Amino acid sequence: MSTPSGIPKGPVDGPVELAFTSLDQFVREYLSQVIHRRLNRSVQLWCPEWWRHSEAVARLSVMWRAFEYLRQVDPALGMSTWWLQHADPHLRALMHPQYGPFVACDPRDGHGDMQPGGLPAVPAPDILMAHPAFALQDEDLEAVVPQPLSAQRPERSTTDTDSTAGKAKTMDKDHGREHGG
């Protein structure tokens, strides 16, 4: 769905035709063909068996999903957004020679045997689960589901001049709050 200017308004209606039907296909037929880097233990790392690294699978999966989404909803700028906001930061993290998930691998020799373990984590006390920072309730999900921009911005109305400060104030129609300007 597009506006008269050709800018997409939202997700594509109807069935989406994927450019790559699996993560493996995306990595083998796109990333490995498009991304050419100098690989060595001190500059950047890559593991040919990337699928053996849970962090790599997680990051590459979101890169693939973002790629498929952005190429559909924003044909004009979607791929630029994908490179700058998704591919570049994820690839930097994945390929970092000291901190990335491929730290025990060699770009030519492959997957190393001495892989680092996961982050240590102790379960949080049950009492913390009642705090909103630790759990989402069904009603909390409404707050994280994307809404149209018009629904996210409070409608503003009357503008009055504050005689003491000389600043314009705007009343928020929905909540009756003043906003200084």
Coordinates of C-alpha atoms in Angstrom, one line a residue:
M1 CA 0.0 0.0 0.0
S2 CA 1.5 3.3 -1.1
T3 CA 0.7 7.0 -0.9
P4 CA 0.5 9.0 -4.2
S5 CA 4.1 9.8 -3.8
G6 CA 5.0 6.1 -3.8
I7 CA 6.1 6.0 -0.1
P8 CA 4.7 2.8 1.5
K9 CA 2.2 3.4 4.3
G10 CA 2.7 0.1 6.0
P11 CA 3.2 -3.7 5.6
V12 CA 2.5 -5.2 2.2
D13 CA -1.0 -6.5 1.9
G14 CA -1.4 -10.1 0.7
P15 CA 1.2 -12.8 0.5
V16 CA 4.8 -11.7 0.7
E17 CA 7.2 -13.1 -1.9
L18 CA 10.4 -13.8 -0.1
A19 CA 13.7 -13.2 -1.8
F20 CA 15.3 -16.0 0.3
T21 CA 13.1 -18.7 1.8
S22 CA 15.5 -19.7 4.6
L23 CA 18.3 -18.3 6.8
D24 CA 20.8 -20.7 5.2
Q25 CA 19.9 -19.5 1.7
F26 CA 20.1 -15.9 2.8
V27 CA 23.6 -16.4 4.2
R28 CA 24.9 -18.6 1.4
E29 CA 23.3 -16.9 -1.6
Y30 CA 23.3 -13.2 -0.4
L31 CA 25.6 -12.4 2.5
S32 CA 28.5 -14.6 1.4
Q33 CA 28.2 -13.3 -2.2
V34 CA 27.9 -9.6 -1.4
I35 CA 30.1 -9.2 1.7
H36 CA 33.8 -9.4 1.0
R37 CA 36.2 -8.8 3.9
R38 CA 39.8 -9.3 4.8
L39 CA 39.5 -12.1 7.4
N40 CA 42.1 -13.0 9.9
R41 CA 42.5 -13.5 13.6
S42 CA 43.4 -9.9 14.3
V43 CA 41.0 -8.0 12.0
Q44 CA 37.7 -9.8 11.5
L45 CA 36.5 -13.3 12.0
W46 CA 33.9 -15.5 10.3
C47 CA 33.1 -19.1 10.9
P48 CA 32.1 -21.1 7.9
E49 CA 29.9 -23.1 10.3
W50 CA 28.1 -20.0 11.5
W51 CA 25.0 -22.1 12.2
R52 CA 26.9 -23.7 15.2
H53 CA 26.9 -20.3 17.0
S54 CA 23.6 -19.4 18.7
E55 CA 24.4 -15.7 18.7
A56 CA 25.2 -15.8 15.0
V57 CA 22.0 -17.6 14.3
A58 CA 20.0 -15.0 16.3
R59 CA 21.7 -12.0 14.7
L60 CA 21.7 -13.4 11.2
S61 CA 18.0 -14.3 11.6
V62 CA 17.0 -10.8 12.5
M63 CA 19.1 -9.5 9.6
W64 CA 17.3 -11.8 7.2
R65 CA 13.9 -10.9 8.5
A66 CA 14.6 -7.1 8.4
F67 CA 16.0 -7.5 4.9
E68 CA 12.8 -9.2 3.7
Y69 CA 10.5 -6.7 5.5
L70 CA 12.4 -3.6 4.4
R71 CA 12.7 -4.5 0.8
Q72 CA 8.9 -5.0 0.7
V73 CA 7.7 -2.0 2.6
D74 CA 10.2 0.6 1.5
P75 CA 11.5 -0.1 -2.0
A76 CA 13.1 3.4 -2.2
L77 CA 15.1 3.4 1.1
G78 CA 14.6 0.1 2.7
M79 CA 17.9 -1.4 1.6
S80 CA 19.9 1.6 2.8
T81 CA 18.1 1.4 6.1
W82 CA 18.8 -2.3 6.3
W83 CA 22.6 -1.8 5.7
L84 CA 23.0 1.1 8.1
Q85 CA 20.6 0.0 10.9
H86 CA 20.9 -3.8 10.7
A87 CA 23.7 -5.3 8.6
D88 CA 26.5 -3.0 9.6
P89 CA 26.1 -3.2 13.4
H90 CA 25.3 -6.9 13.5
L91 CA 28.3 -7.8 11.2
R92 CA 30.6 -5.6 13.4
A93 CA 29.4 -7.5 16.5
L94 CA 29.6 -10.9 14.8
M95 CA 33.0 -10.5 13.2
H96 CA 34.8 -8.8 16.1
P97 CA 38.1 -10.6 16.6
Q98 CA 38.0 -10.4 20.4
Y99 CA 34.4 -10.2 21.5
G100 CA 32.3 -11.8 18.7
P101 CA 30.9 -15.3 18.8
F102 CA 33.5 -16.5 16.3
V103 CA 36.4 -15.7 18.6
A104 CA 37.5 -19.4 18.8
C105 CA 37.1 -20.0 15.1
D106 CA 39.4 -19.4 12.1
P107 CA 38.1 -18.0 8.9
R108 CA 39.9 -20.7 6.9
D109 CA 40.1 -23.6 9.4
G110 CA 36.6 -23.3 10.5
H111 CA 34.8 -23.9 13.8
G112 CA 37.1 -24.1 16.8
D113 CA 36.8 -26.6 19.6
M114 CA 37.3 -24.2 22.5
Q115 CA 34.1 -22.1 22.2
P116 CA 33.3 -19.6 24.9
G117 CA 30.3 -20.4 27.1
G118 CA 27.1 -18.5 27.5
L119 CA 26.7 -15.6 29.9
P120 CA 26.3 -16.8 33.5
A121 CA 22.8 -16.1 34.7
V122 CA 21.1 -16.8 38.1
P123 CA 17.3 -16.8 38.1
A124 CA 15.8 -13.6 39.5
P125 CA 13.8 -14.0 42.7
D126 CA 10.1 -14.6 42.2
I127 CA 9.1 -11.4 44.0
L128 CA 10.7 -9.4 41.2
M129 CA 8.4 -10.9 38.5
A130 CA 5.7 -8.6 39.8
H131 CA 7.7 -5.5 38.8
P132 CA 7.0 -4.3 35.2
A133 CA 10.7 -4.4 34.3
F134 CA 10.8 -8.1 34.8
A135 CA 7.6 -9.3 33.1
L136 CA 5.0 -8.3 30.5
Q137 CA 1.4 -8.7 31.3
D138 CA -1.2 -9.0 28.5
E139 CA -2.2 -5.3 28.9
D140 CA 1.5 -4.4 28.6
L141 CA 1.7 -5.9 25.2
E142 CA -0.6 -3.2 23.9
A143 CA 2.0 -0.7 24.8
V144 CA 4.7 -2.4 22.7
V145 CA 2.7 -3.2 19.6
P146 CA 3.4 -0.6 17.0
Q147 CA 0.7 1.9 16.4
P148 CA 0.2 4.5 13.6
L149 CA 2.1 7.7 14.3
S150 CA -1.2 9.6 14.6
A151 CA -2.1 7.3 17.5
Q152 CA 1.3 7.8 19.2
R153 CA 1.3 11.6 19.3
P154 CA -1.0 13.4 21.7
E155 CA -3.2 16.0 19.9
R156 CA -2.4 19.6 20.9
S157 CA -4.8 22.4 20.8
T158 CA -4.9 25.9 22.3
T159 CA -1.8 27.9 22.6
D160 CA -1.6 30.6 25.3
T161 CA 1.2 32.9 26.1
D162 CA 2.5 32.8 29.6
S163 CA 2.8 36.4 30.6
T164 CA 5.4 35.8 33.3
A165 CA 7.9 33.8 31.1
G166 CA 6.9 35.0 27.7
K167 CA 6.7 31.4 26.5
A168 CA 3.9 29.7 24.6
K169 CA 2.1 26.9 26.4
T170 CA 0.2 24.2 24.7
M171 CA -2.6 22.2 26.3
D172 CA -2.6 18.4 25.6
K173 CA -6.3 17.7 24.8
D174 CA -6.1 14.1 25.9
H175 CA -4.5 14.6 29.3
G176 CA -5.0 18.3 30.1
R177 CA -1.2 18.9 30.6
E178 CA 0.6 22.0 29.7
H179 CA 3.7 21.8 27.5
G180 CA 6.1 24.7 27.5
G181 CA 7.4 25.8 24.1

